[in-house]
Amino acid sequence: MAATVIDGRALAKEVYTELGSRVDDLVSCGIIPRIALIEIGDNELDRRRVALKQNAASSLGMESVLYNLRADIGQDRLISLIRELNADSSVHGIVVQTPMPEHLDEKTVLDEIDPEKDIDGLHFCNAGKLLNGNPAIVACTPRAILRILDSIGVDVQAKHTVVVGKSILVGRPIAVCLLNRNATVSVCHTKTANLPEITRNADILVVAAGCPGLIKADMVKENAVVIDVGQTSVDGHLKGDVEFDTVSEKASYITKAVGGVGPMTVAMLMANLADCAEASRK
Ligand code: NAD
């Protein structure tokens, strides 16, 4: 039987409805949640992602400020902008679009963001707190995936969950989030031997490899829940890591590359912004 396609846009709407009343409360206390977005260079995918974030913020009555920096910006200049934003009490969340140009040390730059304004959840303090089982700000895509799993009522406890990808942005934090919920987690990556053998054992399969069509039907267990995080631009179209047409015949639930995890990731960025704005009044 064909899988149920999880509608990330509909779920995101639910999140926005919840956030609407929280933003109203903040505004009534004189706090307008504000996000500072730093885009480096001129990249079509980044531009689209930044626009989605700005639209989401404005639809909620939040504010956004965009810093569009040249691709050859020096690391010191970038860090001094981040420090200015850290010190600006009207800014509640700071996002630097990744990947950054190669001459910038991404980790060093991200660790300059005030952990209390790190709404991408990538600062080592936030990553460490998650690892300790005491999360503060959780990275948006993992938070989105958890909410998606909750929406279909899947209890991850005692389930075998396989995560393909070990990036700081998605693979590692979602693996830890699932472990914190007592799932049994396997993490695969480019050096993993026998990937199909491992993915075939997954009750829940989360794929964040950036490798279009990597996961085929014969790599998926019957009735598995398949979350496709991948989004690679191929000939102007976004392609997922999962071969949707064949895998959807086998899975119980599945997300599509477009309209799946993406809209929920933006919604969770807004949720993190609201959390930080609320924390700023304490
Ligand atoms: P990344 O390049 O930093 O990491 C990819 C990971 O996948 C690496 O750990 C690598 O070892 C692994 N990998 C790559 N090819 C593989 C293969 N053939 N077999 C096994 N493992 C393999 O990427 P990322 O930042 O984690 O993003 C992954 C994908 O998710 C990208 O397509 C990205 O655009 C997408 N993404 C989507 C959203 C969203 O909101 N939908 C958010 C973040 C990232």
Coordinates of C-alpha atoms and ligand atoms in Angstrom, one line a residue:
M1 CA 0.0 0.0 0.0
A2 CA 1.3 3.5 -0.8
A3 CA 2.7 5.5 2.0
T4 CA 0.9 8.5 3.6
V5 CA 2.7 11.6 2.5
I6 CA 3.4 13.9 5.5
D7 CA 2.3 17.4 4.7
G8 CA 5.1 19.7 6.1
R9 CA 3.3 22.8 4.9
A10 CA 0.1 21.9 6.9
L11 CA 2.1 21.1 9.9
A12 CA 4.1 24.3 9.6
K13 CA 0.7 26.2 9.6
E14 CA -0.1 24.6 12.9
V15 CA 3.2 25.8 14.3
Y16 CA 2.6 29.3 13.1
T17 CA -0.9 29.4 14.7
E18 CA 0.8 28.4 18.0
L19 CA 3.5 31.0 17.5
G20 CA 1.0 33.8 16.7
S21 CA -0.4 34.0 20.2
R22 CA 3.1 33.9 21.7
V23 CA 4.3 36.8 19.4
D24 CA 1.1 38.8 20.4
D25 CA 2.1 38.3 24.1
L26 CA 5.7 39.5 23.4
V27 CA 4.5 42.5 21.4
S28 CA 2.1 43.4 24.2
C29 CA 5.2 43.5 26.5
G30 CA 7.0 45.8 24.0
I31 CA 9.2 43.0 22.6
I32 CA 9.2 42.5 18.8
P33 CA 11.1 39.3 18.1
R34 CA 13.9 40.2 15.6
I35 CA 16.1 38.0 13.6
A36 CA 19.4 39.1 12.0
L37 CA 20.2 37.1 8.8
I38 CA 23.7 37.2 7.4
E39 CA 24.0 36.0 3.8
I40 CA 27.5 35.8 2.4
G41 CA 27.9 36.1 -1.4
D42 CA 25.3 35.7 -4.0
N43 CA 23.9 32.2 -4.2
E44 CA 20.4 31.4 -5.6
L45 CA 19.6 28.7 -3.0
D46 CA 20.7 30.9 -0.1
R47 CA 18.6 33.8 -1.5
R48 CA 15.5 31.5 -1.6
R49 CA 16.2 30.2 1.9
V50 CA 16.7 33.7 3.3
A51 CA 13.5 35.0 1.6
L52 CA 11.5 32.1 3.2
K53 CA 12.8 33.0 6.6
Q54 CA 12.0 36.7 6.1
N55 CA 8.5 36.0 4.9
A56 CA 7.9 33.6 7.8
A57 CA 9.0 36.3 10.3
S58 CA 7.0 39.1 8.8
S59 CA 3.8 36.9 8.5
L60 CA 4.1 36.4 12.3
G61 CA 4.7 40.1 13.1
M62 CA 8.4 39.4 13.8
E63 CA 11.1 41.6 12.3
S64 CA 14.1 40.6 10.2
V65 CA 17.2 42.5 9.2
L66 CA 19.3 41.1 6.3
Y67 CA 23.0 41.7 6.1
N68 CA 24.1 40.8 2.5
L69 CA 27.9 40.5 2.7
R70 CA 30.3 40.2 -0.2
A71 CA 31.7 36.7 -0.9
D72 CA 35.2 37.8 0.0
I73 CA 34.3 39.3 3.4
G74 CA 37.2 38.9 5.8
Q75 CA 36.6 36.7 8.9
D76 CA 37.5 39.5 11.3
R77 CA 34.9 41.8 9.7
L78 CA 32.2 39.1 9.9
I79 CA 33.0 38.4 13.5
S80 CA 32.9 42.0 14.4
L81 CA 29.4 42.2 12.8
I82 CA 28.3 39.2 14.9
R83 CA 29.7 40.8 18.1
E84 CA 27.7 44.0 17.3
L85 CA 24.5 41.9 16.9
N86 CA 25.3 40.0 20.1
A87 CA 25.4 43.3 21.9
D88 CA 22.2 44.7 20.3
S89 CA 19.4 43.9 22.7
S90 CA 16.7 44.4 20.0
V91 CA 18.1 41.4 18.2
H92 CA 16.9 38.0 19.6
G93 CA 18.3 35.6 16.9
I94 CA 21.3 35.5 14.6
V95 CA 21.6 33.3 11.6
V96 CA 24.7 33.0 9.3
Q97 CA 23.7 31.1 6.2
T98 CA 25.9 28.0 5.6
P99 CA 27.8 26.7 3.8
M100 CA 30.1 29.8 4.0
P101 CA 32.8 30.5 1.4
E102 CA 35.9 28.4 1.9
H103 CA 38.2 31.1 3.3
L104 CA 35.9 31.4 6.4
D105 CA 36.3 29.0 9.3
E106 CA 32.6 28.1 9.7
K107 CA 33.0 26.6 13.2
T108 CA 34.9 29.6 14.5
V109 CA 32.3 32.0 13.0
L110 CA 29.3 30.1 14.4
D111 CA 30.8 29.9 17.9
E112 CA 31.0 33.7 17.9
I113 CA 27.2 33.9 18.0
D114 CA 25.8 34.5 21.5
P115 CA 24.5 31.0 22.5
E116 CA 21.3 32.7 23.7
K117 CA 20.8 34.1 20.2
D118 CA 21.9 31.0 18.3
I119 CA 18.5 30.1 16.9
D120 CA 20.2 27.6 14.5
G121 CA 21.3 25.7 17.5
L122 CA 24.8 25.2 16.1
H123 CA 27.0 26.9 18.8
F124 CA 29.1 24.3 20.7
C125 CA 27.2 25.2 24.0
N126 CA 23.9 24.3 22.5
A127 CA 25.3 21.2 20.7
G128 CA 26.9 20.2 24.1
K129 CA 23.7 20.7 26.1
L130 CA 21.8 18.5 23.6
L131 CA 24.5 15.9 24.0
N132 CA 24.2 16.0 27.8
G133 CA 20.5 15.3 27.4
N134 CA 19.6 18.8 28.7
P135 CA 18.9 20.7 25.5
A136 CA 18.5 24.5 25.3
I137 CA 18.2 25.6 21.7
V138 CA 17.8 22.6 19.3
A139 CA 18.9 22.9 15.7
C140 CA 15.8 23.7 13.5
T141 CA 15.9 20.7 11.2
P142 CA 16.2 18.1 14.0
R143 CA 13.5 19.9 15.9
A144 CA 11.3 19.8 12.7
I145 CA 11.9 16.1 12.3
L146 CA 10.9 15.4 15.9
R147 CA 7.7 17.4 15.4
I148 CA 7.0 15.5 12.2
L149 CA 7.4 12.2 14.0
D150 CA 5.2 13.4 16.9
S151 CA 2.5 14.4 14.3
I152 CA 2.1 10.8 13.1
G153 CA 2.2 9.5 16.6
V154 CA 5.3 7.3 16.2
D155 CA 6.9 6.4 19.5
V156 CA 10.6 6.2 18.8
Q157 CA 11.4 4.3 21.9
A158 CA 12.7 0.8 21.1
K159 CA 12.5 1.6 17.4
H160 CA 15.6 1.1 15.3
T161 CA 16.3 4.5 13.8
V162 CA 18.9 4.9 11.0
V163 CA 20.2 8.4 10.2
V164 CA 22.1 8.8 6.9
G165 CA 24.5 11.8 7.3
K166 CA 26.6 12.9 10.2
S167 CA 26.7 16.7 9.7
I168 CA 26.7 19.2 12.5
L169 CA 23.5 20.7 11.0
V170 CA 21.3 17.6 10.7
G171 CA 22.8 14.2 11.1
R172 CA 24.5 14.4 14.4
P173 CA 21.9 16.5 16.3
I174 CA 18.9 14.4 15.0
A175 CA 20.8 11.2 16.1
V176 CA 21.3 12.7 19.6
C177 CA 17.7 13.9 19.8
L178 CA 16.4 10.4 18.9
L179 CA 18.8 8.8 21.4
N180 CA 17.6 11.3 24.1
R181 CA 14.1 9.8 23.3
N182 CA 15.4 6.3 23.9
A183 CA 15.5 5.2 20.2
T184 CA 18.2 2.8 19.1
V185 CA 20.2 4.8 16.6
S186 CA 22.6 3.9 13.8
V187 CA 24.4 6.7 12.0
C188 CA 25.7 6.1 8.5
H189 CA 28.0 8.3 6.3
T190 CA 30.1 8.1 3.2
K191 CA 32.6 5.6 4.9
T192 CA 29.8 3.3 6.0
A193 CA 30.2 -0.2 4.6
N194 CA 27.0 -1.9 3.4
L195 CA 24.6 1.0 3.7
P196 CA 21.6 -0.9 2.2
E197 CA 22.0 -3.6 4.9
I198 CA 21.7 -1.0 7.6
T199 CA 19.0 1.1 6.1
R200 CA 16.9 -2.1 5.4
N201 CA 16.8 -2.6 9.2
A202 CA 15.4 0.9 10.0
D203 CA 11.9 1.3 11.4
I204 CA 12.5 5.0 11.0
L205 CA 14.9 6.2 8.3
V206 CA 16.1 9.8 8.3
V207 CA 18.2 10.7 5.3
A208 CA 20.3 13.9 5.1
A209 CA 23.1 13.1 2.7
G210 CA 22.6 15.7 -0.1
C211 CA 22.9 12.8 -2.6
P212 CA 19.8 12.8 -4.9
G213 CA 18.0 9.4 -5.2
L214 CA 20.5 7.7 -2.8
I215 CA 17.8 5.6 -1.1
K216 CA 16.0 3.1 -3.3
A217 CA 13.1 0.8 -2.5
D218 CA 15.3 -2.2 -1.9
M219 CA 17.1 -0.3 0.8
V220 CA 13.9 0.3 2.8
K221 CA 12.1 -2.0 5.2
E222 CA 8.4 -2.6 4.6
N223 CA 6.3 0.0 6.5
A224 CA 9.2 2.1 7.5
V225 CA 8.8 5.8 8.3
V226 CA 11.0 7.6 5.8
I227 CA 12.0 11.2 6.4
D228 CA 13.8 12.8 3.4
V229 CA 15.8 15.8 4.5
G230 CA 17.8 16.1 1.3
Q231 CA 17.4 19.0 -1.0
T232 CA 19.8 19.3 -3.9
S233 CA 19.2 21.6 -6.8
V234 CA 19.3 19.6 -10.0
D235 CA 18.5 21.5 -13.3
G236 CA 16.7 24.1 -11.3
H237 CA 14.6 21.6 -9.3
L238 CA 15.0 20.5 -5.7
K239 CA 15.7 16.7 -5.5
G240 CA 15.5 14.6 -2.4
D241 CA 17.8 11.9 -1.2
V242 CA 15.0 9.3 -1.5
E243 CA 13.7 7.9 -4.7
F244 CA 10.1 8.9 -3.9
D245 CA 8.1 7.0 -6.5
T246 CA 9.4 3.6 -5.5
V247 CA 10.1 4.1 -1.8
S248 CA 6.6 5.5 -1.2
E249 CA 5.2 2.1 -2.4
K250 CA 6.9 0.4 0.5
A251 CA 7.0 3.0 3.4
S252 CA 4.2 3.6 5.8
Y253 CA 4.9 7.4 6.0
I254 CA 7.2 9.5 3.9
T255 CA 8.1 13.1 3.4
K256 CA 8.7 14.7 0.0
A257 CA 11.8 16.8 -0.8
V258 CA 9.6 19.8 -1.4
G259 CA 6.8 20.5 1.1
G260 CA 8.2 18.1 3.7
V261 CA 11.0 18.9 6.2
G262 CA 11.8 22.3 4.5
P263 CA 8.7 24.3 5.6
M264 CA 8.9 22.7 9.1
T265 CA 12.6 23.7 9.4
V266 CA 11.6 27.4 8.8
A267 CA 8.7 27.1 11.2
M268 CA 11.1 25.7 13.9
L269 CA 13.6 28.5 13.3
M270 CA 10.7 30.9 14.1
A271 CA 9.9 28.8 17.2
N272 CA 13.5 29.1 18.3
L273 CA 13.3 32.9 17.7
A274 CA 10.2 33.1 19.8
D275 CA 11.9 31.0 22.6
C276 CA 14.9 33.4 22.6
A277 CA 12.7 36.5 22.6
E278 CA 10.7 35.1 25.6
A279 CA 14.0 34.2 27.4
S280 CA 15.2 37.8 26.9
R281 CA 12.5 39.3 29.1
K282 CA 13.4 37.1 32.1
Ligands
NAD1 P1 26.5 17.8 4.6 O1 27.1 17.8 3.2 O2 27.1 18.7 5.6 O3 26.5 16.3 5.1 C1 26.1 15.2 4.4 C2 26.3 14.0 5.2 O4 25.8 12.9 4.4 C3 27.8 13.7 5.4 O5 28.0 13.3 6.8 C4 28.2 12.5 4.5 O6 29.1 11.6 5.1 C5 26.8 11.9 4.3 N1 26.7 11.3 2.9 C6 26.8 12.0 1.7 N2 26.7 11.1 0.7 C7 26.5 9.9 1.2 C8 26.3 8.6 0.7 N3 26.3 8.4 -0.6 N4 26.1 7.6 1.5 C9 26.1 7.8 2.9 N5 26.3 9.0 3.5 C10 26.5 10.0 2.7 O7 25.0 18.1 4.3 P2 23.9 18.7 5.4 O8 24.1 20.1 5.7 O9 23.7 17.7 6.5 O10 22.6 18.5 4.4 C11 22.2 17.3 3.9 C12 21.1 17.5 2.9 O11 20.0 18.0 3.6 C13 21.4 18.5 1.8 O12 20.7 18.1 0.6 C14 20.8 19.8 2.3 O13 20.4 20.7 1.3 C15 19.6 19.2 3.0 N6 19.0 20.1 4.1 C16 17.7 20.3 4.0 C17 17.1 21.0 5.0 C18 15.6 21.2 5.0 O14 15.1 22.1 5.6 N7 14.9 20.4 4.2 C19 17.8 21.5 6.1 C20 19.2 21.3 6.1 C21 19.8 20.5 5.1

